[in-house]
PDB file of N, CA and C in Angstrom:
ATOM      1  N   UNK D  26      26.607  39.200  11.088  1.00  0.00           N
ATOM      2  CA  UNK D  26      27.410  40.002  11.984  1.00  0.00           C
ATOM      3  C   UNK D  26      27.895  41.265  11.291  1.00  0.00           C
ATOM      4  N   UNK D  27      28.168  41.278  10.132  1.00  0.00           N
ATOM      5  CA  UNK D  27      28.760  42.626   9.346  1.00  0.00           C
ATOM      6  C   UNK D  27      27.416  43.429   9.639  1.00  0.00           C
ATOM      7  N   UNK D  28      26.646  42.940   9.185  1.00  0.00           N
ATOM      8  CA  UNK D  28      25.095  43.581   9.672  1.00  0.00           C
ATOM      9  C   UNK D  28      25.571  44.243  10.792  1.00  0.00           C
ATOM     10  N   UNK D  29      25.003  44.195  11.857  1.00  0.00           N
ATOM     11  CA  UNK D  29      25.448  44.709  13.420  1.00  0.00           C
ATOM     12  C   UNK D  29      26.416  45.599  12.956  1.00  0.00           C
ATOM     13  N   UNK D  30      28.064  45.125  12.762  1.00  0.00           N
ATOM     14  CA  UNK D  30      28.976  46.285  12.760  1.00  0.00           C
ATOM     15  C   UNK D  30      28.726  47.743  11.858  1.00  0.00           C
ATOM     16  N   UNK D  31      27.804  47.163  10.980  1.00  0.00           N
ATOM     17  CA  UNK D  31      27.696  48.213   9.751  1.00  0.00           C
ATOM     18  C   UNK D  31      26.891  49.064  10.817  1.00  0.00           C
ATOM     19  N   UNK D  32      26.175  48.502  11.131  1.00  0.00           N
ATOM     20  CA  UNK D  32      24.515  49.385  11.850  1.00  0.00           C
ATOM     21  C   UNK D  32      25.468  49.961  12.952  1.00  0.00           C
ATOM     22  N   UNK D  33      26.155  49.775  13.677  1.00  0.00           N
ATOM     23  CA  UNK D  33      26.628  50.061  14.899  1.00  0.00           C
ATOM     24  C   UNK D  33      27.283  51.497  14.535  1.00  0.00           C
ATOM     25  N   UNK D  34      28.577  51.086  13.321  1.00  0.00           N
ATOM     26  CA  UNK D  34      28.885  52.129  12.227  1.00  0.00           C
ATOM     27  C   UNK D  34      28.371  53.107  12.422  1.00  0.00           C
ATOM     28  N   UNK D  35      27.387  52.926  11.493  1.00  0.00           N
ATOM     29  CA  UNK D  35      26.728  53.982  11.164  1.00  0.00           C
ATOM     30  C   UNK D  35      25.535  54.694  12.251  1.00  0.00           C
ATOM     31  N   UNK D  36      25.279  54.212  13.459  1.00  0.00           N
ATOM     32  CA  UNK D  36      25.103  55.044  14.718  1.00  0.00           C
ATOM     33  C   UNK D  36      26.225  55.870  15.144  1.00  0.00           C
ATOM     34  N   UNK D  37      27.396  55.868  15.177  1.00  0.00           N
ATOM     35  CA  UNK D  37      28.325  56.340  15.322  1.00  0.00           C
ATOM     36  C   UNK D  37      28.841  57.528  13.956  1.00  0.00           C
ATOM     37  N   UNK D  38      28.483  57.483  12.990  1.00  0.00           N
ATOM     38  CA  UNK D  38      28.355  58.082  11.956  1.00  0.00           C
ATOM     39  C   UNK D  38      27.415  59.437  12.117  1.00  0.00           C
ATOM     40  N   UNK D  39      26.277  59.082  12.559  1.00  0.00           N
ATOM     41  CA  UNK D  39      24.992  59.652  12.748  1.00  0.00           C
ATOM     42  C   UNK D  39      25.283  60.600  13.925  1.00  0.00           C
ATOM     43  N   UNK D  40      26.053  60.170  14.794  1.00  0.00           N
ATOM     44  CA  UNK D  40      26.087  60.554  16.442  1.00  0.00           C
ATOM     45  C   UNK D  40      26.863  61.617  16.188  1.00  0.00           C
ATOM     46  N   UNK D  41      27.792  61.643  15.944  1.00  0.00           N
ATOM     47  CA  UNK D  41      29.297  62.452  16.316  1.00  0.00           C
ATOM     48  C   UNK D  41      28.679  64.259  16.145  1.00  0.00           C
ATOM     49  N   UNK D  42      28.480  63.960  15.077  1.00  0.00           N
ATOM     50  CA  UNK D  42      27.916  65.988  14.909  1.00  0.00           C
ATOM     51  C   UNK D  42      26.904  66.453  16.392  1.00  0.00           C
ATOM     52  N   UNK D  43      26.369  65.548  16.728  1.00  0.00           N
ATOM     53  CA  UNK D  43      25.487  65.842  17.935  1.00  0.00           C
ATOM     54  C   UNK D  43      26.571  65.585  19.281  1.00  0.00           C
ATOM     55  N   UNK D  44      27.411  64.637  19.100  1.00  0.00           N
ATOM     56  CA  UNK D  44      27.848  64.823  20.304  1.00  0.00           C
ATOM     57  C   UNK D  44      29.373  65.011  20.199  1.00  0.00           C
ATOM     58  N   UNK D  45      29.547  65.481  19.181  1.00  0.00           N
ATOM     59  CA  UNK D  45      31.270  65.838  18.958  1.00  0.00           C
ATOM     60  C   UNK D  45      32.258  65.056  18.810  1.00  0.00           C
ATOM     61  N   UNK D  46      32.104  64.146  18.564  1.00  0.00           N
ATOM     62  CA  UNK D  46      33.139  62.458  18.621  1.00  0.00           C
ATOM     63  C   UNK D  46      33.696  62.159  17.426  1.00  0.00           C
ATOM     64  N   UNK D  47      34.119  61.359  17.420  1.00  0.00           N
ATOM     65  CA  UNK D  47      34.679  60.879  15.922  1.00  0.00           C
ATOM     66  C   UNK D  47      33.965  59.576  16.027  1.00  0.00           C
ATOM     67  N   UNK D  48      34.247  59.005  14.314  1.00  0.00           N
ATOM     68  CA  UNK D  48      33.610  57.642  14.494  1.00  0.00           C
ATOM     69  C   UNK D  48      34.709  56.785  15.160  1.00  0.00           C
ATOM     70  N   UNK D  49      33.933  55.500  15.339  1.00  0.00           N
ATOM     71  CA  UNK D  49      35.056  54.649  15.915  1.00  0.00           C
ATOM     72  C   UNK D  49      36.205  53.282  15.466  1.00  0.00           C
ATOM     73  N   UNK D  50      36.480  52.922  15.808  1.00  0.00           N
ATOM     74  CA  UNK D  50      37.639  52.318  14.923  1.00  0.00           C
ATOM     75  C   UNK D  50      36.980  50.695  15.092  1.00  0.00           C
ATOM     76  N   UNK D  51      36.967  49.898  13.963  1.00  0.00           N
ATOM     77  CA  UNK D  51      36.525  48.731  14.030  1.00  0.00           C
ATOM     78  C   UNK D  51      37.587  47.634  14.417  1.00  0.00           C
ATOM     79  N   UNK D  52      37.507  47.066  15.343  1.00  0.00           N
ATOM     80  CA  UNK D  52      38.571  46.062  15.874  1.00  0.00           C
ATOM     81  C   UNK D  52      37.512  44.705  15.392  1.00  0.00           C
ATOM     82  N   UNK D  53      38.489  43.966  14.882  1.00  0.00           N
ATOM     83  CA  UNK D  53      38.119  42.126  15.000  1.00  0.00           C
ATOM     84  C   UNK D  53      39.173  41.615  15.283  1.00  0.00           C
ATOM     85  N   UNK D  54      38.735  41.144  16.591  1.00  0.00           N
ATOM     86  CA  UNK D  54      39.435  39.827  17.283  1.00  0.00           C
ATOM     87  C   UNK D  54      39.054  38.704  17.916  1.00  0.00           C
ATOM     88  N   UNK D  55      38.595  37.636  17.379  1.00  0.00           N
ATOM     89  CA  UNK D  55      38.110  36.953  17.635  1.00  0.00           C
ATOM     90  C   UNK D  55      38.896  36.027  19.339  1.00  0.00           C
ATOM     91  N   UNK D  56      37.441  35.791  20.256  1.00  0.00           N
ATOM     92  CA  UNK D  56      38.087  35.112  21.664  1.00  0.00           C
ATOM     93  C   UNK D  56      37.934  33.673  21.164  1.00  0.00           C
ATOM     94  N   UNK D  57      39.219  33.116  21.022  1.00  0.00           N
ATOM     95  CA  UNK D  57      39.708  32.000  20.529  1.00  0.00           C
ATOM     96  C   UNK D  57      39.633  30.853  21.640  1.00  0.00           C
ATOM     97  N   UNK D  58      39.651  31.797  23.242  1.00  0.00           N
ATOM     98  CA  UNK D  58      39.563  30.607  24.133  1.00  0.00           C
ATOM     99  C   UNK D  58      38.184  30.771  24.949  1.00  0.00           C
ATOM    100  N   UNK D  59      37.071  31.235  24.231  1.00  0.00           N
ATOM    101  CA  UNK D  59      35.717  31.596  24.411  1.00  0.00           C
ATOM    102  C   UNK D  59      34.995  30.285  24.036  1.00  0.00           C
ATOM    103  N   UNK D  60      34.618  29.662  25.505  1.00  0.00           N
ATOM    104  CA  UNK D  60      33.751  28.196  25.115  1.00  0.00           C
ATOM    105  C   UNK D  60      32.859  28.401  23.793  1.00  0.00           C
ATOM    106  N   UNK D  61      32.191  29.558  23.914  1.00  0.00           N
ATOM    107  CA  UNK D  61      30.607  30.004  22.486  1.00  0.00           C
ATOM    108  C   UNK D  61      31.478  30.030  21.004  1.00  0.00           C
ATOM    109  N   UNK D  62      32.865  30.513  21.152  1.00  0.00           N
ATOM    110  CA  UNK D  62      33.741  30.439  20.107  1.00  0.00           C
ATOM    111  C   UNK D  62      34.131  28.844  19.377  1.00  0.00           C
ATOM    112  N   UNK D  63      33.920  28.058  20.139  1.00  0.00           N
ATOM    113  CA  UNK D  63      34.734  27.151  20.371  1.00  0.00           C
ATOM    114  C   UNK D  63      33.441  25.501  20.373  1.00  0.00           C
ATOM    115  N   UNK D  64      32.147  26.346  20.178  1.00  0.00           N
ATOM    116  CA  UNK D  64      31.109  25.344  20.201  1.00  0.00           C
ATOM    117  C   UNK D  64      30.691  25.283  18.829  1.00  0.00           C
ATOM    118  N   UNK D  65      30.964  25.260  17.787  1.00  0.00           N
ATOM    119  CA  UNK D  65      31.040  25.156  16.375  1.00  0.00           C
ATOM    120  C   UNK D  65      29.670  25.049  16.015  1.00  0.00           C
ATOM    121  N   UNK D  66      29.233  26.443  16.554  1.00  0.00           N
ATOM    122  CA  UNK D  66      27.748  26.652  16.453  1.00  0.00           C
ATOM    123  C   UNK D  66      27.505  27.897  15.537  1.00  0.00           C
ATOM    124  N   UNK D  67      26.395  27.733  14.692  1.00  0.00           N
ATOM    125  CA  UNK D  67      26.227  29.222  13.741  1.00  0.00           C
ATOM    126  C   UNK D  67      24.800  29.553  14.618  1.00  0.00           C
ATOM    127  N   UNK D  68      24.315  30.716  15.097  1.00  0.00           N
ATOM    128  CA  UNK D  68      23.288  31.193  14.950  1.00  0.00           C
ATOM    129  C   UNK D  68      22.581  32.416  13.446  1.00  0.00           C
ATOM    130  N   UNK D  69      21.358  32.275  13.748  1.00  0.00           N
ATOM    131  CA  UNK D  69      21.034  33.195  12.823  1.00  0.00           C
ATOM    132  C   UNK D  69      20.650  34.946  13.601  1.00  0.00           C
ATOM    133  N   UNK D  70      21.187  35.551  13.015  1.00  0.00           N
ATOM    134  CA  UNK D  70      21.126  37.201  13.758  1.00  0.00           C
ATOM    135  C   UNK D  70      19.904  37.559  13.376  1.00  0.00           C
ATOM    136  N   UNK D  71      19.105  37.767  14.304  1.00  0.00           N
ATOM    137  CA  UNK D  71      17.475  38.451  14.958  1.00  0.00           C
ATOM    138  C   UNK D  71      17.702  39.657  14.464  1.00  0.00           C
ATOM    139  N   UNK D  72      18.752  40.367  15.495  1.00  0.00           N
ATOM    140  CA  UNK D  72      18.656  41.787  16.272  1.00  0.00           C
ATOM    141  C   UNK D  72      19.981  42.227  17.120  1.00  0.00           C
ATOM    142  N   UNK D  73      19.947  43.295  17.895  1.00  0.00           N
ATOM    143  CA  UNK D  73      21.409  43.364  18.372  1.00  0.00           C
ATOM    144  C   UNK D  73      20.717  44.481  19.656  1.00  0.00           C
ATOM    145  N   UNK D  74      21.921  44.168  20.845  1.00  0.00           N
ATOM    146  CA  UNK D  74      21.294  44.421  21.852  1.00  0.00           C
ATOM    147  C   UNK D  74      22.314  45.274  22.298  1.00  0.00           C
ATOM    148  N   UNK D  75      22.474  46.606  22.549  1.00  0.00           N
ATOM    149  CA  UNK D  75      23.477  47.556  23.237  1.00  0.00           C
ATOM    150  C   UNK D  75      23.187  48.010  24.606  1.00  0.00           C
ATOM    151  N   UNK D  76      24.361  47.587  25.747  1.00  0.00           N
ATOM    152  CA  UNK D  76      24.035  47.439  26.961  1.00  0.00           C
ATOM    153  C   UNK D  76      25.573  48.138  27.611  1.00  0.00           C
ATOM    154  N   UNK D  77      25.004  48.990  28.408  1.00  0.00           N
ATOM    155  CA  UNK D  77      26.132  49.267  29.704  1.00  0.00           C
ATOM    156  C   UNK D  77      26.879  48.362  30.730  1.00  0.00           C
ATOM    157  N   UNK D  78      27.849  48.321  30.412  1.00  0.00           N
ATOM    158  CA  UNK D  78      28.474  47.228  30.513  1.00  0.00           C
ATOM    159  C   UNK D  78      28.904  47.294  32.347  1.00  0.00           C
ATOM    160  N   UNK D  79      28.396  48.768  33.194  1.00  0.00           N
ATOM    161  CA  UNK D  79      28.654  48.937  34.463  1.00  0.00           C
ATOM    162  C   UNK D  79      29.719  49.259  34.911  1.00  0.00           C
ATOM    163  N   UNK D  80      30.910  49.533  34.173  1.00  0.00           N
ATOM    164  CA  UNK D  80      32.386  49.356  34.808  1.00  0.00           C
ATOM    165  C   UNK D  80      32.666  50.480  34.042  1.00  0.00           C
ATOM    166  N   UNK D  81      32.518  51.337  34.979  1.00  0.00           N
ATOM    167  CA  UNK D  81      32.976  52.801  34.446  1.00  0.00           C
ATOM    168  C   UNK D  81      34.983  52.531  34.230  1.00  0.00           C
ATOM    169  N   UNK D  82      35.559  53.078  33.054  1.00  0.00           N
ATOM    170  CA  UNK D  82      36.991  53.316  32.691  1.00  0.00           C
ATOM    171  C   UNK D  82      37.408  52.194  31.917  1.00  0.00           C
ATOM    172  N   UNK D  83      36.790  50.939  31.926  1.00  0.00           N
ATOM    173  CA  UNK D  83      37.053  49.681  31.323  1.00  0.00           C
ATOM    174  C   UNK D  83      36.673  49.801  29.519  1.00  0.00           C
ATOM    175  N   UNK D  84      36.985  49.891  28.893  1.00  0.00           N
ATOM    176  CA  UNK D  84      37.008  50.113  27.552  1.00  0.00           C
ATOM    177  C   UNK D  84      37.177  49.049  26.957  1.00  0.00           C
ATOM    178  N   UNK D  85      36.187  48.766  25.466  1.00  0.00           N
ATOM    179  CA  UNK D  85      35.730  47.853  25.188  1.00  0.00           C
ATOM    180  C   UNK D  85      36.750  46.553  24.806  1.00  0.00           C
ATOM    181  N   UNK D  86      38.127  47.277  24.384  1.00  0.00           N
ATOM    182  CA  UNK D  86      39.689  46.189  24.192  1.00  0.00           C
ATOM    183  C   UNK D  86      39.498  45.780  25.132  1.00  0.00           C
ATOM    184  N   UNK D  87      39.125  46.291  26.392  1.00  0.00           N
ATOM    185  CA  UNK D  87      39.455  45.770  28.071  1.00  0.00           C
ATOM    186  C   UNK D  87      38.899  44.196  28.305  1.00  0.00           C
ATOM    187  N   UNK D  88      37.825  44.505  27.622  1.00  0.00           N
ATOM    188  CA  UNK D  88      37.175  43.080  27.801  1.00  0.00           C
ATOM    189  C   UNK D  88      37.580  42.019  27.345  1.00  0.00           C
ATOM    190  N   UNK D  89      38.249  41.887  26.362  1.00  0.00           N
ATOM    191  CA  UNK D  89      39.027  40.760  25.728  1.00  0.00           C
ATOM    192  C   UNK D  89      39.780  39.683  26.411  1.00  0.00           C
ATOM    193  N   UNK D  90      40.836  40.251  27.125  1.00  0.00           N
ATOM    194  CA  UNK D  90      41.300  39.698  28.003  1.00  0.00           C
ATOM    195  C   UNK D  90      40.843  38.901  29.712  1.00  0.00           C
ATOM    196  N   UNK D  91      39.253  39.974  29.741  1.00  0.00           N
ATOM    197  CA  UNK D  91      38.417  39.313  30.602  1.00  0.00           C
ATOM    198  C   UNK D  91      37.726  37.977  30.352  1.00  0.00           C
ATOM    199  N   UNK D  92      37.698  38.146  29.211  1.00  0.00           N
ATOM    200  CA  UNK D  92      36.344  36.751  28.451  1.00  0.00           C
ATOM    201  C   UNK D  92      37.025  36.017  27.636  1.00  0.00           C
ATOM    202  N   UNK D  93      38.028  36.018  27.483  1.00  0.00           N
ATOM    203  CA  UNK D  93      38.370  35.027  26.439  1.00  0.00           C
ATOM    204  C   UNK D  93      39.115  34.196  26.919  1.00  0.00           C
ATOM    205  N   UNK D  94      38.117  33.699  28.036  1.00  0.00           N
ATOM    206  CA  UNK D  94      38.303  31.768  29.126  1.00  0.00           C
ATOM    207  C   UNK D  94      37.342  31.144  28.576  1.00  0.00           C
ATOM    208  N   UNK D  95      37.986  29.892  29.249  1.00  0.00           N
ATOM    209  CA  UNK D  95      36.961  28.818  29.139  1.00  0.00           C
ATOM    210  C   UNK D  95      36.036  28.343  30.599  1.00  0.00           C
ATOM    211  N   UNK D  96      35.027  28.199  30.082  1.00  0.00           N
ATOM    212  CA  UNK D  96      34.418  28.066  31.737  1.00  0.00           C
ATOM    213  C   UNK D  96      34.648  26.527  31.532  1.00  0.00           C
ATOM    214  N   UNK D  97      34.291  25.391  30.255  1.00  0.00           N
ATOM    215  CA  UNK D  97      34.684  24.153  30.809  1.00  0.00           C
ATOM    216  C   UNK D  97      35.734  23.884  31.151  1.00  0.00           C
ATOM    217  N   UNK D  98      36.922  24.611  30.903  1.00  0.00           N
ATOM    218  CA  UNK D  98      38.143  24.292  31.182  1.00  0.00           C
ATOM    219  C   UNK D  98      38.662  24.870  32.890  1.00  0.00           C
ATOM    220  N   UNK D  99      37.763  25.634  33.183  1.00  0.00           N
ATOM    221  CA  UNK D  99      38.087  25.929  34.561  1.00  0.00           C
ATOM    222  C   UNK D  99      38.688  27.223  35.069  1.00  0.00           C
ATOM    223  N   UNK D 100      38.850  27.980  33.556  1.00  0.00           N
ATOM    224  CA  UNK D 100      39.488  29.209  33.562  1.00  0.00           C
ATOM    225  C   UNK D 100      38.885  30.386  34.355  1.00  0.00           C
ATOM    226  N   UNK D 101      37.127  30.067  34.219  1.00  0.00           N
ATOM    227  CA  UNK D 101      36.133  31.045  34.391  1.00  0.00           C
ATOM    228  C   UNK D 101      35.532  30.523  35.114  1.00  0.00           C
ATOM    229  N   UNK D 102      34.728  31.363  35.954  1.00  0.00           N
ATOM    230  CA  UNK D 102      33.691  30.936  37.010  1.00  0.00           C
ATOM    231  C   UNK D 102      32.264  31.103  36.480  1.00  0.00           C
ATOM    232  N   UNK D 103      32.423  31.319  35.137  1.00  0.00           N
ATOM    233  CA  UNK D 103      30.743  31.546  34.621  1.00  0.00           C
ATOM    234  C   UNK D 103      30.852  31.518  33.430  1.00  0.00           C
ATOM    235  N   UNK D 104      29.937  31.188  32.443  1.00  0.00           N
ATOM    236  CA  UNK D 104      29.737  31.110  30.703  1.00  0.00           C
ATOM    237  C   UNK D 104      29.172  32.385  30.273  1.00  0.00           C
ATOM    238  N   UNK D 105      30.084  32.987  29.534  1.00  0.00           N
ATOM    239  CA  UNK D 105      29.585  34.810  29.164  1.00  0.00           C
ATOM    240  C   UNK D 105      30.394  34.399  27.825  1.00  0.00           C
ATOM    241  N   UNK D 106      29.946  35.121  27.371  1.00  0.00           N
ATOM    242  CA  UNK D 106      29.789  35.553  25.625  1.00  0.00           C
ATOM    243  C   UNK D 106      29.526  36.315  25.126  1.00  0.00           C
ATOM    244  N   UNK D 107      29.983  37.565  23.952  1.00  0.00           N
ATOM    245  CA  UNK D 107      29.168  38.675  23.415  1.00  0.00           C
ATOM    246  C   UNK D 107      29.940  38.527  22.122  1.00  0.00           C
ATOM    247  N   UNK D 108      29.168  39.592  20.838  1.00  0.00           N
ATOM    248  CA  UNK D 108      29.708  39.622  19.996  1.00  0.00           C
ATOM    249  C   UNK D 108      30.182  40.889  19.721  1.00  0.00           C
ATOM    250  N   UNK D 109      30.119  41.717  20.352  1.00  0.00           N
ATOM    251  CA  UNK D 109      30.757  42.935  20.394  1.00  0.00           C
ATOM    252  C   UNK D 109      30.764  43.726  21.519  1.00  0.00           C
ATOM    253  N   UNK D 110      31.657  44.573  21.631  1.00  0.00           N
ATOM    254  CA  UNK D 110      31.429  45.901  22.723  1.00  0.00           C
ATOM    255  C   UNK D 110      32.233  47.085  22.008  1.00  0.00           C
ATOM    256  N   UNK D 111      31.036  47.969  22.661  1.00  0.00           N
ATOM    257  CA  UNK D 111      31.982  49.493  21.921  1.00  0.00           C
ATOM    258  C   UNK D 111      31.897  50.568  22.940  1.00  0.00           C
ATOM    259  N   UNK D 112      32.432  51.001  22.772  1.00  0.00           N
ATOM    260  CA  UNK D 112      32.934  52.374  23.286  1.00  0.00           C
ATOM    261  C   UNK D 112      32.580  53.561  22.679  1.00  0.00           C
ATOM    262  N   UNK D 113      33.283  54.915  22.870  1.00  0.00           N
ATOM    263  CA  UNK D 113      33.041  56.117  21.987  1.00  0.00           C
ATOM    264  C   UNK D 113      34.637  56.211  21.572  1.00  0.00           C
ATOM    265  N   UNK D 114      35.503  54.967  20.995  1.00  0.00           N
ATOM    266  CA  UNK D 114      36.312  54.879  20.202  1.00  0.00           C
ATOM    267  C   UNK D 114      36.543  53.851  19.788  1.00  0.00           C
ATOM    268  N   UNK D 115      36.162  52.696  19.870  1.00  0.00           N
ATOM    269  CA  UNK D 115      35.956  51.368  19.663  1.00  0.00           C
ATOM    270  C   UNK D 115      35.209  50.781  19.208  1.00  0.00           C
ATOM    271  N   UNK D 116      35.080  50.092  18.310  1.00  0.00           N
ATOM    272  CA  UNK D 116      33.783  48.607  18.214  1.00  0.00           C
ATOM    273  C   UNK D 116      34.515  47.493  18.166  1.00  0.00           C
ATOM    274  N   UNK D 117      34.326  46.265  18.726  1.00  0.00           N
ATOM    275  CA  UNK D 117      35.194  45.401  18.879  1.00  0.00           C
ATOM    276  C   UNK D 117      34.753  44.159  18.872  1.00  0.00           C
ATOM    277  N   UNK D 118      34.380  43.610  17.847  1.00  0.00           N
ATOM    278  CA  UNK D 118      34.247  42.004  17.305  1.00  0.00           C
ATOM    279  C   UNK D 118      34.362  41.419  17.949  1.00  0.00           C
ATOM    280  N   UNK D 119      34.306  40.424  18.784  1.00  0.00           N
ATOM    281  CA  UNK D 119      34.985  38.960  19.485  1.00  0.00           C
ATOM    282  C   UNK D 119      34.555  37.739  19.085  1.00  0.00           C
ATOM    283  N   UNK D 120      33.130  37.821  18.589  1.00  0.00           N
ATOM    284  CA  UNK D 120      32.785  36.243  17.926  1.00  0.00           C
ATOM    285  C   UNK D 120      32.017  36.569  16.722  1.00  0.00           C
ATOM    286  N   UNK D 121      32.073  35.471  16.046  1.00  0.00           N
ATOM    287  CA  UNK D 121      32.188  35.655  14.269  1.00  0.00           C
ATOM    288  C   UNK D 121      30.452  35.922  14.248  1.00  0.00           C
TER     289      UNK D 121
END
């Protein structure tokens, strides 16, 4: 996972002179009430997948508070999981 954040980093590193930005600030916070958090599972990291998340104004802190249910517990109506989301001021950790 440092992998990913580093790489993510340093797209954001790379970017800014082209598009005027600053880099972005690294948040870790792990979703503690995130079933995938909470399944005492390690995967091994492939690759990393950066996706529009559709919700124009919602910023990547925003999500935290969206996802960090439990769907067995009844909190959530669906099993979602990510290990990061960023923004053009954000990168933001949620699972290890």
């Amino acid at each position: 996972m440092k992998k990913i954040i580093s790489f993510l980093c340093s797209l954001f590193l790379i970017l800014p002179p082209l598009l005027k930005a600053s880099p972005p600030n690294v948040i870790i916070r792990f979703m503690t009430g995130n079933d995938c958090f909470n399944c005492n599972r390690s995967i091994e990291v492939k690759g990393i997948m950066i996706h529009s998340t559709a919700e124009p104004g919602i910023m990547a802190e925003d999500w935290f508070d969206l996802w960090n249910k439990s769907y067995k517990k009844g909190d959530f109506e669906r099993q979602v999981c990510v290990h990061c989301f960023s923004d053009d001021k954000n990168v933001c950790q949620y699972l290890p």
